[in-house]
């Protein structure tokens, strides 16, 4: 299973622990899901057992296949490796804060942060890769996140724009992926000592940019899914040497092992970092460090210049929702967004999602966005049990009988799946074509 050179390296690092580490890879991989607190619904019977370090996290029975359940389409939960739930818990954002996830795709940690923020404050989800940023945006949409910007920017450009501004910053850094060898075959084939060195250099650059964006007194969490000291304790040691206004915060995390100062120059403060070992807990390999900025200067970027909410959009919201959602209107062509509080000026930035996508103004008519229904439950709903054949038909893009008229939300046990438009006793399906199920069972094999 392990690439050449890796076993020898781990044997040298772990000594007497190596055999236990090696034996852990003979066990089945732990799979987890995280309940989305932005949606209120009991979770189905997936054989759930709690993840000790994440109040919303659960191990599930792989045979239950929760990714193929309608609740997944409704954003009731996110499938996430259990150890990967740790960094967002350590960052611990609060409602109303300004929070940045610098390397956010595919969105597990970012949507976990959003759940903790409860729709209040500003969450910036950034991803450098354009393709991965689109996946990130879709996951933010599915989980009903309303207070997030999704950007496709470099860390350097963001650091120049937002120096000393964020209350909390998460850097789940691109890494050599040693902790994912059991989960991802590419991590095994791509590994080499040169890859580790290259990743460490890149991590130094990304972490430096992240640190520049933390306000005085703010918190920075750095994490990886790798074991290499060069990418973990070594990165933190170099960052602290170059940034004396940061220190490692002492955080209670009894389920995790301490960092190893002896692997990175002997700075004893590195014991306050965390290692998640697969032979010591039920999860894959991770590393995390919680840092606090003790100095620096706080700055504020120019604020967003809000637009007027188009009249047909405002009328639609008034007719279909109990209250018009809060937010500053932003127009990108014919698409209307409601940007969260404290959104900065977005001029010159690559923006994929400027808050909650509300819909499009199209030649005198308004067409609501899929994101709007998933974030805020409309007045008019067509509700079925999740196991009902109508739900499978809707998710496959078929029409449904409907006695209502106009725009209607289709729900599974009260959880909104998307829009339809009713007329003449039929509901025309507006579930996005790219998301539609393609097989016959209620819980399809693949889409």
Short mmCIF file of C-alpha atoms in Angstrom, two decimals:
data_model
loop_
_atom_site.label_atom_id
_atom_site.label_comp_id
_atom_site.label_asym_id
_atom_site.label_seq_id
_atom_site.Cartn_x
_atom_site.Cartn_y
_atom_site.Cartn_z
CA UNK A 1 0.00 0.00 0.00
CA UNK A 2 2.73 2.48 0.94
CA UNK A 3 5.05 4.08 -1.66
CA UNK A 4 8.75 3.33 -1.69
CA UNK A 5 10.60 5.25 0.99
CA UNK A 6 7.54 6.13 3.05
CA UNK A 7 7.61 3.02 5.25
CA UNK A 8 11.24 3.54 6.14
CA UNK A 9 10.59 7.18 6.97
CA UNK A 10 7.65 6.35 9.26
CA UNK A 11 9.55 3.53 10.96
CA UNK A 12 12.36 5.97 11.71
CA UNK A 13 9.96 8.61 13.05
CA UNK A 14 7.66 6.37 15.08
CA UNK A 15 10.06 3.76 16.43
CA UNK A 16 8.12 1.38 18.69
CA UNK A 17 4.80 2.85 17.52
CA UNK A 18 5.40 1.90 13.91
CA UNK A 19 3.89 -1.60 14.10
CA UNK A 20 0.64 -0.25 15.58
CA UNK A 21 0.59 2.43 12.89
CA UNK A 22 1.10 -0.20 10.20
CA UNK A 23 -1.58 -2.49 11.64
CA UNK A 24 -4.17 0.30 11.58
CA UNK A 25 -4.17 0.12 7.77
CA UNK A 26 -5.50 -3.44 7.91
CA UNK A 27 -8.72 -2.14 9.47
CA UNK A 28 -11.65 -0.82 7.42
CA UNK A 29 -11.66 2.86 6.66
CA UNK A 30 -13.83 5.01 8.93
CA UNK A 31 -16.51 6.97 7.08
CA UNK A 32 -18.36 9.92 8.49
CA UNK A 33 -21.03 12.51 7.91
CA UNK A 34 -21.64 15.85 9.54
CA UNK A 35 -25.15 17.06 10.27
CA UNK A 36 -25.89 20.50 8.85
CA UNK A 37 -27.21 22.73 11.66
CA UNK A 38 -28.63 25.12 9.04
CA UNK A 39 -31.25 22.45 8.27
CA UNK A 40 -33.61 21.10 10.91
CA UNK A 41 -34.45 17.44 10.38
CA UNK A 42 -33.68 14.18 12.20
CA UNK A 43 -31.07 12.10 10.44
CA UNK A 44 -32.14 8.79 8.87
CA UNK A 45 -31.04 5.46 10.31
CA UNK A 46 -27.53 5.21 8.91
CA UNK A 47 -26.14 3.24 11.88
CA UNK A 48 -24.77 6.46 13.33
CA UNK A 49 -22.16 6.67 16.09
CA UNK A 50 -20.83 10.04 17.35
CA UNK A 51 -17.45 11.41 16.36
CA UNK A 52 -15.93 12.44 19.74
CA UNK A 53 -14.34 15.71 18.60
CA UNK A 54 -17.25 17.08 16.54
CA UNK A 55 -20.72 17.59 18.06
CA UNK A 56 -22.36 17.41 14.61
CA UNK A 57 -20.20 14.52 13.37
CA UNK A 58 -21.09 10.83 13.08
CA UNK A 59 -19.59 7.62 11.82
CA UNK A 60 -22.02 5.78 9.57
CA UNK A 61 -22.47 2.25 8.31
CA UNK A 62 -21.14 2.24 4.70
CA UNK A 63 -23.87 -0.21 3.68
CA UNK A 64 -26.50 2.50 4.26
CA UNK A 65 -25.02 4.75 1.52
CA UNK A 66 -26.20 8.16 2.77
CA UNK A 67 -24.83 9.90 -0.31
CA UNK A 68 -27.68 8.34 -2.27
CA UNK A 69 -30.47 9.51 0.03
CA UNK A 70 -32.72 12.48 -0.87
CA UNK A 71 -31.68 14.19 2.36
CA UNK A 72 -28.20 14.51 0.88
CA UNK A 73 -29.61 16.49 -2.06
CA UNK A 74 -31.47 18.67 0.43
CA UNK A 75 -28.23 19.50 2.26
CA UNK A 76 -29.18 17.90 5.57
CA UNK A 77 -25.62 16.60 5.98
CA UNK A 78 -22.19 16.56 4.40
CA UNK A 79 -20.16 13.38 3.90
CA UNK A 80 -16.80 14.05 5.54
CA UNK A 81 -13.87 11.99 6.75
CA UNK A 82 -14.00 12.11 10.59
CA UNK A 83 -10.49 13.49 11.18
CA UNK A 84 -11.18 16.24 8.65
CA UNK A 85 -13.83 17.60 11.03
CA UNK A 86 -11.14 18.63 13.54
CA UNK A 87 -9.71 21.86 12.02
CA UNK A 88 -13.03 23.71 11.87
CA UNK A 89 -13.76 22.68 15.46
CA UNK A 90 -10.40 24.09 16.50
CA UNK A 91 -11.02 27.35 14.64
CA UNK A 92 -14.37 27.63 16.48
CA UNK A 93 -15.89 30.65 14.67
CA UNK A 94 -18.74 32.60 16.26
CA UNK A 95 -21.84 34.13 14.66
CA UNK A 96 -21.14 37.69 13.53
CA UNK A 97 -17.38 37.27 12.94
CA UNK A 98 -15.35 37.72 9.75
CA UNK A 99 -13.95 34.32 8.81
CA UNK A 100 -11.77 33.13 5.92
CA UNK A 101 -11.24 29.59 4.68
CA UNK A 102 -8.26 30.16 2.40
CA UNK A 103 -8.05 26.72 0.71
CA UNK A 104 -11.69 25.77 0.98
CA UNK A 105 -12.54 23.22 -1.75
CA UNK A 106 -14.37 20.92 -1.86
CA UNK A 107 -16.19 22.55 1.05
CA UNK A 108 -16.35 20.17 4.00
CA UNK A 109 -14.57 22.45 6.44
CA UNK A 110 -16.02 25.63 4.90
CA UNK A 111 -19.62 24.46 5.28
CA UNK A 112 -18.78 23.26 8.80
CA UNK A 113 -17.69 26.82 9.59
CA UNK A 114 -20.92 28.13 8.04
CA UNK A 115 -22.98 25.89 10.29
CA UNK A 116 -21.24 27.29 13.34
CA UNK A 117 -21.82 30.86 12.18
CA UNK A 118 -25.58 30.30 11.80
CA UNK A 119 -25.93 32.69 8.88
CA UNK A 120 -24.50 35.68 10.77
CA UNK A 121 -21.25 37.44 9.94
CA UNK A 122 -19.14 37.05 6.82
CA UNK A 123 -17.56 33.80 5.64
CA UNK A 124 -15.14 33.99 2.72
CA UNK A 125 -14.59 30.64 1.03
CA UNK A 126 -11.61 30.79 -1.33
CA UNK A 127 -10.12 28.24 -3.69
CA UNK A 128 -7.27 28.81 -6.12
CA UNK A 129 -8.28 26.03 -8.57
CA UNK A 130 -11.17 27.19 -10.77
CA UNK A 131 -12.63 23.69 -11.16
CA UNK A 132 -12.47 23.00 -7.44
CA UNK A 133 -13.92 26.44 -6.69
CA UNK A 134 -17.01 25.50 -8.71
CA UNK A 135 -17.42 22.34 -6.63
CA UNK A 136 -17.02 24.45 -3.49
CA UNK A 137 -19.74 26.81 -4.70
CA UNK A 138 -22.15 23.94 -5.37
CA UNK A 139 -21.61 22.52 -1.89
CA UNK A 140 -22.22 25.92 -0.29
CA UNK A 141 -25.44 26.09 -2.29
CA UNK A 142 -26.58 22.58 -1.35
CA UNK A 143 -26.11 23.19 2.36
CA UNK A 144 -28.09 26.43 2.28
CA UNK A 145 -25.24 28.79 3.20
CA UNK A 146 -26.39 32.41 2.94
CA UNK A 147 -23.52 34.44 4.43
CA UNK A 148 -20.59 33.31 2.27
CA UNK A 149 -18.58 34.70 -0.61
CA UNK A 150 -16.97 32.09 -2.87
CA UNK A 151 -13.76 33.39 -4.45
CA UNK A 152 -11.27 31.94 -6.92
CA UNK A 153 -8.15 33.87 -5.94
CA UNK A 154 -4.49 33.41 -5.02
CA UNK A 155 -3.49 33.78 -1.35
CA UNK A 156 -1.14 36.59 -2.38
CA UNK A 157 -3.90 38.71 -3.94
CA UNK A 158 -6.16 38.22 -0.94
CA UNK A 159 -3.37 39.09 1.51
CA UNK A 160 -2.76 42.36 -0.34
CA UNK A 161 -6.47 43.17 -0.16
CA UNK A 162 -7.44 42.04 3.34
CA UNK A 163 -4.40 42.56 5.58
CA UNK A 164 -5.24 42.48 9.30
CA UNK A 165 -9.01 42.10 8.79
CA UNK A 166 -10.31 38.60 9.57
CA UNK A 167 -11.23 37.43 13.05
CA UNK A 168 -10.43 33.82 12.16
CA UNK A 169 -8.60 32.18 9.27
CA UNK A 170 -8.39 28.51 8.36
CA UNK A 171 -5.60 27.16 6.17
CA UNK A 172 -6.20 23.52 5.29
CA UNK A 173 -3.08 23.50 3.18
CA UNK A 174 -2.48 21.49 0.00
CA UNK A 175 -0.09 18.74 1.07
CA UNK A 176 1.50 15.42 0.12
CA UNK A 177 -1.62 13.61 1.40
CA UNK A 178 0.11 10.87 3.39
CA UNK A 179 -2.86 10.69 5.74
CA UNK A 180 -5.13 9.85 2.79
CA UNK A 181 -3.23 6.83 1.47
CA UNK A 182 -6.06 4.49 2.45
CA UNK A 183 -8.69 6.78 0.93
CA UNK A 184 -7.08 8.10 -2.26
CA UNK A 185 -4.97 5.99 -4.60
CA UNK A 186 -3.49 9.09 -6.27
CA UNK A 187 -1.93 10.13 -2.96
CA UNK A 188 0.11 6.91 -3.01
CA UNK A 189 1.27 7.13 -6.63
CA UNK A 190 2.10 10.85 -6.41
CA UNK A 191 4.19 10.63 -3.22
CA UNK A 192 7.94 11.23 -3.13
CA UNK A 193 10.37 13.06 -0.88
CA UNK A 194 10.60 15.73 -3.58
CA UNK A 195 6.82 16.15 -3.41
CA UNK A 196 7.05 16.60 0.36
CA UNK A 197 9.71 19.30 -0.03
CA UNK A 198 7.73 21.07 -2.74
CA UNK A 199 4.59 21.02 -0.60
CA UNK A 200 6.45 22.40 2.40
CA UNK A 201 7.73 25.37 0.38
CA UNK A 202 4.24 26.10 -0.90
CA UNK A 203 2.79 25.77 2.60
CA UNK A 204 5.27 28.33 3.92
CA UNK A 205 4.03 30.82 1.30
CA UNK A 206 0.33 30.13 1.88
CA UNK A 207 0.63 30.32 5.66
CA UNK A 208 2.51 33.62 5.46
CA UNK A 209 -0.33 35.09 3.39
CA UNK A 210 -2.91 33.72 5.81
CA UNK A 211 -1.12 35.18 8.81
CA UNK A 212 -1.08 38.61 7.21
CA UNK A 213 -4.89 38.59 7.04
CA UNK A 214 -5.49 37.87 10.76
CA UNK A 215 -6.45 40.87 12.86
CA UNK A 216 -4.69 41.51 16.20
CA UNK A 217 -6.12 39.04 18.70
CA UNK A 218 -7.48 36.84 15.93
CA UNK A 219 -7.07 33.09 15.51
CA UNK A 220 -5.36 31.14 12.73
CA UNK A 221 -5.63 27.37 12.29
CA UNK A 222 -3.19 25.54 10.03
CA UNK A 223 -3.92 21.94 9.10
CA UNK A 224 -2.82 19.20 6.73
CA UNK A 225 -3.72 15.58 6.02
CA UNK A 226 -0.13 14.39 6.04
CA UNK A 227 2.40 12.97 8.50
CA UNK A 228 5.63 14.62 7.27
CA UNK A 229 7.24 16.88 9.88
CA UNK A 230 8.51 19.09 7.06
CA UNK A 231 4.88 19.99 6.25
CA UNK A 232 3.63 20.13 9.83
CA UNK A 233 5.79 21.07 12.83
CA UNK A 234 8.45 22.37 10.43
CA UNK A 235 6.06 24.79 8.73
CA UNK A 236 4.81 26.08 12.09
CA UNK A 237 8.36 26.48 13.44
CA UNK A 238 9.41 28.49 10.39
CA UNK A 239 6.25 30.61 10.54
CA UNK A 240 6.79 31.48 14.20
CA UNK A 241 10.41 32.39 13.54
CA UNK A 242 9.31 34.81 10.81
CA UNK A 243 6.22 36.12 12.63
CA UNK A 244 7.01 36.90 16.28
CA UNK A 245 3.54 38.43 16.72
CA UNK A 246 2.02 34.92 16.60
CA UNK A 247 2.09 32.21 19.24
CA UNK A 248 0.71 28.68 19.49
CA UNK A 249 -2.49 28.75 21.51
CA UNK A 250 -3.07 26.11 24.15
CA UNK A 251 -6.41 24.47 23.33
CA UNK A 252 -7.97 21.50 25.08
CA UNK A 253 -8.32 18.64 22.57
CA UNK A 254 -8.06 15.43 24.59
CA UNK A 255 -8.72 13.11 21.66
CA UNK A 256 -5.60 14.21 19.76
CA UNK A 257 -1.91 13.46 20.30
CA UNK A 258 0.55 16.33 20.81
CA UNK A 259 2.93 17.56 18.15
CA UNK A 260 6.55 16.42 18.11
CA UNK A 261 9.03 19.27 18.76
CA UNK A 262 11.98 16.92 18.28
CA UNK A 263 11.04 16.59 14.60
CA UNK A 264 11.38 20.34 13.95
CA UNK A 265 14.24 21.88 15.87
CA UNK A 266 13.08 21.27 19.43
CA UNK A 267 10.80 24.27 20.09
CA UNK A 268 8.79 22.92 23.02
CA UNK A 269 5.76 25.08 22.11
CA UNK A 270 5.18 22.68 19.20
CA UNK A 271 3.78 20.20 21.73
CA UNK A 272 0.68 22.38 21.71
CA UNK A 273 0.04 21.41 18.08
CA UNK A 274 -2.01 18.30 17.33
CA UNK A 275 -1.50 15.06 15.51
CA UNK A 276 -4.37 12.72 14.59
CA UNK A 277 -2.91 9.25 14.15
CA UNK A 278 -4.92 6.40 12.56
CA UNK A 279 -3.64 3.97 15.21
CA UNK A 280 -4.81 6.20 18.07
CA UNK A 281 -8.31 7.24 16.93
CA UNK A 282 -10.98 6.29 14.41
CA UNK A 283 -9.96 8.49 11.53
CA UNK A 284 -7.23 9.17 8.98
CA UNK A 285 -4.00 11.10 9.54
CA UNK A 286 -4.14 14.85 10.17
CA UNK A 287 -2.13 17.65 11.75
CA UNK A 288 -3.40 20.94 13.17
CA UNK A 289 -2.02 23.99 14.94
CA UNK A 290 -3.98 26.81 16.56
CA UNK A 291 -2.21 30.17 16.46
CA UNK A 292 -3.12 33.55 17.95
CA UNK A 293 -1.93 36.90 16.67
CA UNK A 294 -0.70 39.01 19.56
CA UNK A 295 0.34 42.11 17.60
CA UNK A 296 -0.06 43.62 14.17
CA UNK A 297 -2.37 46.30 12.82
CA UNK A 298 -6.08 46.00 12.11
CA UNK A 299 -7.26 47.27 8.74
CA UNK A 300 -10.57 47.61 6.95
CA UNK A 301 -11.05 47.25 3.19
CA UNK A 302 -13.41 49.48 1.26
CA UNK A 303 -17.04 48.46 1.78
CA UNK A 304 -19.31 47.00 -0.88
CA UNK A 305 -21.40 49.46 -2.86
CA UNK A 306 -24.83 47.82 -2.81
CA UNK A 307 -27.18 47.98 -5.78
CA UNK A 308 -30.96 48.42 -5.78
CA UNK A 309 -32.99 45.22 -5.55
CA UNK A 310 -34.77 44.91 -8.92
CA UNK A 311 -38.52 45.44 -8.63
CA UNK A 312 -39.51 42.05 -10.09
CA UNK A 313 -37.07 40.30 -7.72
CA UNK A 314 -38.42 42.17 -4.70
CA UNK A 315 -41.98 41.33 -5.74
CA UNK A 316 -41.12 37.64 -6.09
CA UNK A 317 -39.54 37.52 -2.64
CA UNK A 318 -42.52 39.29 -1.12
CA UNK A 319 -44.98 36.84 -2.68
CA UNK A 320 -43.10 33.60 -2.03
CA UNK A 321 -41.45 34.09 1.37
CA UNK A 322 -42.65 35.17 4.78
CA UNK A 323 -39.99 37.87 4.87
CA UNK A 324 -37.50 39.29 2.38
CA UNK A 325 -34.06 37.89 3.30
CA UNK A 326 -31.51 40.31 4.68
CA UNK A 327 -28.50 41.28 2.63
CA UNK A 328 -27.05 43.89 0.29
CA UNK A 329 -28.17 43.44 -3.33
CA UNK A 330 -25.37 42.69 -5.79
CA UNK A 331 -25.92 42.34 -9.54
CA UNK A 332 -23.68 40.23 -11.77
CA UNK A 333 -25.22 40.64 -15.20
CA UNK A 334 -28.82 39.46 -14.86
CA UNK A 335 -28.11 37.47 -11.66
CA UNK A 336 -29.11 38.90 -8.30
CA UNK A 337 -27.28 38.08 -5.06
CA UNK A 338 -27.83 39.19 -1.49
CA UNK A 339 -24.37 39.77 -0.03
CA UNK A 340 -23.80 39.24 3.70
CA UNK A 341 -23.11 41.94 6.22
CA UNK A 342 -19.61 43.49 6.04
CA UNK A 343 -19.02 42.30 2.48
CA UNK A 344 -16.06 44.33 1.16
CA UNK A 345 -15.71 45.89 -2.26
CA UNK A 346 -15.40 43.01 -4.72
CA UNK A 347 -14.00 44.98 -7.64
CA UNK A 348 -11.20 43.10 -9.37
CA UNK A 349 -11.77 39.82 -7.52
CA UNK A 350 -12.80 36.54 -9.14
CA UNK A 351 -16.19 35.99 -7.51
CA UNK A 352 -18.16 32.80 -8.04
CA UNK A 353 -20.84 33.45 -5.41
CA UNK A 354 -21.51 36.83 -3.80
CA UNK A 355 -23.63 35.62 -0.91
CA UNK A 356 -27.06 34.10 -1.49
CA UNK A 357 -27.93 33.68 -5.16
CA UNK A 358 -31.53 34.87 -5.45
CA UNK A 359 -32.24 34.44 -9.16
CA UNK A 360 -32.20 36.02 -12.60
CA UNK A 361 -34.09 38.97 -14.05
CA UNK A 362 -34.96 37.86 -17.57
CA UNK A 363 -36.85 40.26 -19.87
CA UNK A 364 -39.61 41.26 -17.53
CA UNK A 365 -39.78 38.03 -15.56
CA UNK A 366 -37.91 36.71 -12.56
CA UNK A 367 -36.60 33.13 -12.30
CA UNK A 368 -35.56 32.04 -8.78
CA UNK A 369 -32.22 30.33 -8.15
CA UNK A 370 -31.90 26.77 -6.88
CA UNK A 371 -29.84 28.21 -4.01
CA UNK A 372 -32.75 30.38 -2.86
CA UNK A 373 -35.07 27.41 -2.25
CA UNK A 374 -32.35 25.42 -0.48
CA UNK A 375 -31.53 28.32 1.85
CA UNK A 376 -35.01 29.67 2.71
CA UNK A 377 -38.14 27.52 2.62
CA UNK A 378 -40.81 29.11 0.38
CA UNK A 379 -44.47 29.44 1.36
CA UNK A 380 -45.77 27.13 -1.38
CA UNK A 381 -44.45 23.57 -0.99
CA UNK A 382 -45.26 20.14 -2.35
CA UNK A 383 -44.16 17.77 0.40
CA UNK A 384 -43.67 13.99 0.19
CA UNK A 385 -42.01 11.35 2.36
CA UNK A 386 -38.39 10.85 1.30
CA UNK A 387 -39.18 7.27 0.22
CA UNK A 388 -42.15 8.31 -1.94
CA UNK A 389 -41.87 7.57 -5.68
CA UNK A 390 -42.62 11.24 -6.39
CA UNK A 391 -39.30 12.20 -4.81
CA UNK A 392 -37.34 9.86 -7.07
CA UNK A 393 -39.29 11.18 -10.06
CA UNK A 394 -38.53 14.77 -9.13
CA UNK A 395 -34.82 14.09 -8.62
CA UNK A 396 -34.72 12.47 -12.06
CA UNK A 397 -36.19 15.59 -13.65
CA UNK A 398 -39.73 14.36 -14.30
CA UNK A 399 -42.95 16.35 -14.02
CA UNK A 400 -45.32 15.79 -11.10
CA UNK A 401 -49.06 16.32 -10.65
CA UNK A 402 -49.76 19.50 -8.69
CA UNK A 403 -52.94 21.39 -7.83
CA UNK A 404 -51.05 24.59 -6.98
CA UNK A 405 -49.94 27.26 -9.41
CA UNK A 406 -46.76 29.24 -9.98
CA UNK A 407 -43.39 28.56 -8.35
CA UNK A 408 -43.53 25.71 -5.82
CA UNK A 409 -40.81 24.05 -3.72
CA UNK A 410 -40.62 20.24 -3.72
CA UNK A 411 -39.79 18.81 -0.30
CA UNK A 412 -38.80 15.46 1.19
CA UNK A 413 -40.10 15.28 4.77
CA UNK A 414 -40.15 19.06 4.86
CA UNK A 415 -36.60 19.47 3.50
CA UNK A 416 -36.56 21.51 0.30
CA UNK A 417 -35.01 19.80 -2.74
CA UNK A 418 -35.64 22.51 -5.32
CA UNK A 419 -38.15 24.38 -7.44
CA UNK A 420 -40.89 23.45 -9.83
CA UNK A 421 -43.37 25.63 -11.71
CA UNK A 422 -46.99 24.54 -11.59
CA UNK A 423 -49.61 25.13 -14.26
CA UNK A 424 -52.63 23.17 -15.50
CA UNK A 425 -52.33 20.49 -12.84
CA UNK A 426 -48.65 19.71 -13.65
CA UNK A 427 -45.41 20.77 -12.00
CA UNK A 428 -42.64 21.49 -14.51
CA UNK A 429 -39.36 20.30 -13.03
CA UNK A 430 -36.67 22.91 -12.29
CA UNK A 431 -34.24 20.65 -10.39
CA UNK A 432 -30.84 21.44 -11.97
CA UNK A 433 -30.05 19.11 -14.86
CA UNK A 434 -26.46 18.59 -13.71
CA UNK A 435 -27.70 17.16 -10.38
CA UNK A 436 -30.43 14.85 -11.63
CA UNK A 437 -30.52 11.19 -10.76
CA UNK A 438 -30.13 8.86 -13.71
CA UNK A 439 -31.05 5.41 -12.36
CA UNK A 440 -34.35 3.84 -11.39
CA UNK A 441 -34.23 3.06 -7.64
CA UNK A 442 -35.31 5.63 -5.06
CA UNK A 443 -31.70 5.68 -3.85
CA UNK A 444 -29.78 5.48 -7.16
CA UNK A 445 -26.48 3.74 -7.71
CA UNK A 446 -24.76 6.69 -9.34
CA UNK A 447 -25.53 10.07 -10.75
#
